[in-house]
Amino acid sequence: MNALIATYIAWIIAQTGFVPPAHPPIHFATSAEMAVLSGAPENSGLEFQALYSREQGAIYLPHEWQPVNLRQKSALLHELVHHVQRANNVEAPCVAAHERQAYDLQMKWLREQGVEDPYSLVGTNELTIYMVSVCRDGS
């Protein structure tokens, strides 16, 4: 796992020019545990691919996470973008605004892996990304 994280952080740094951070702690958790960490109710029914805790500087992956699954690997990369953002004190008008860069880099990485339609693989689209990236006050 350390080699994979190092590779992903190096790729993110090459894309952003940020300073590489120390590796974050990686924890495995259930969807219910990740829901609670995200602030959602435990029984929310949300399916988490991964989660980054800004407070802890840690990444949470589902127990079923597989290092050979491209979608799951891209979720780890997405959360590592948040870790790099946090370590570099990247400013944004709100926490949600950090999602745009994380999704953009995740989609770029998937395209580099040969995925023609990364949105389909991840199960999202531009409108959804916009909605999770917009600040609640409209900024």
Coordinates of C-alpha atoms in Angstrom, one line a residue, residues 2-3 14 23 34 36 46 59 65 68 70 75 78 82-83 90 94 102 112 129 133-134:
N2 CA 2.9 2.4 0.8
A3 CA 4.3 2.1 -2.7
A14 CA 3.4 16.4 -10.9
H23 CA 1.6 9.5 3.8
M34 CA -17.8 6.2 7.0
V36 CA -20.9 8.7 10.7
L46 CA -24.7 5.9 1.5
I59 CA -8.2 8.1 4.6
W65 CA -11.3 -2.3 -1.1
V68 CA -6.5 -4.3 -8.4
L70 CA -9.4 0.5 -11.0
A75 CA -11.2 6.6 -5.2
H78 CA -9.2 11.2 -5.1
H82 CA -7.6 16.0 -0.5
H83 CA -4.7 15.0 1.7
V90 CA -5.0 25.0 -0.3
C94 CA -15.6 26.3 1.4
A102 CA -10.1 16.1 -6.7
E112 CA -4.4 8.0 -18.5
I129 CA -19.6 16.9 -9.4
S133 CA -18.4 21.1 -5.3
V134 CA -20.6 24.2 -4.9

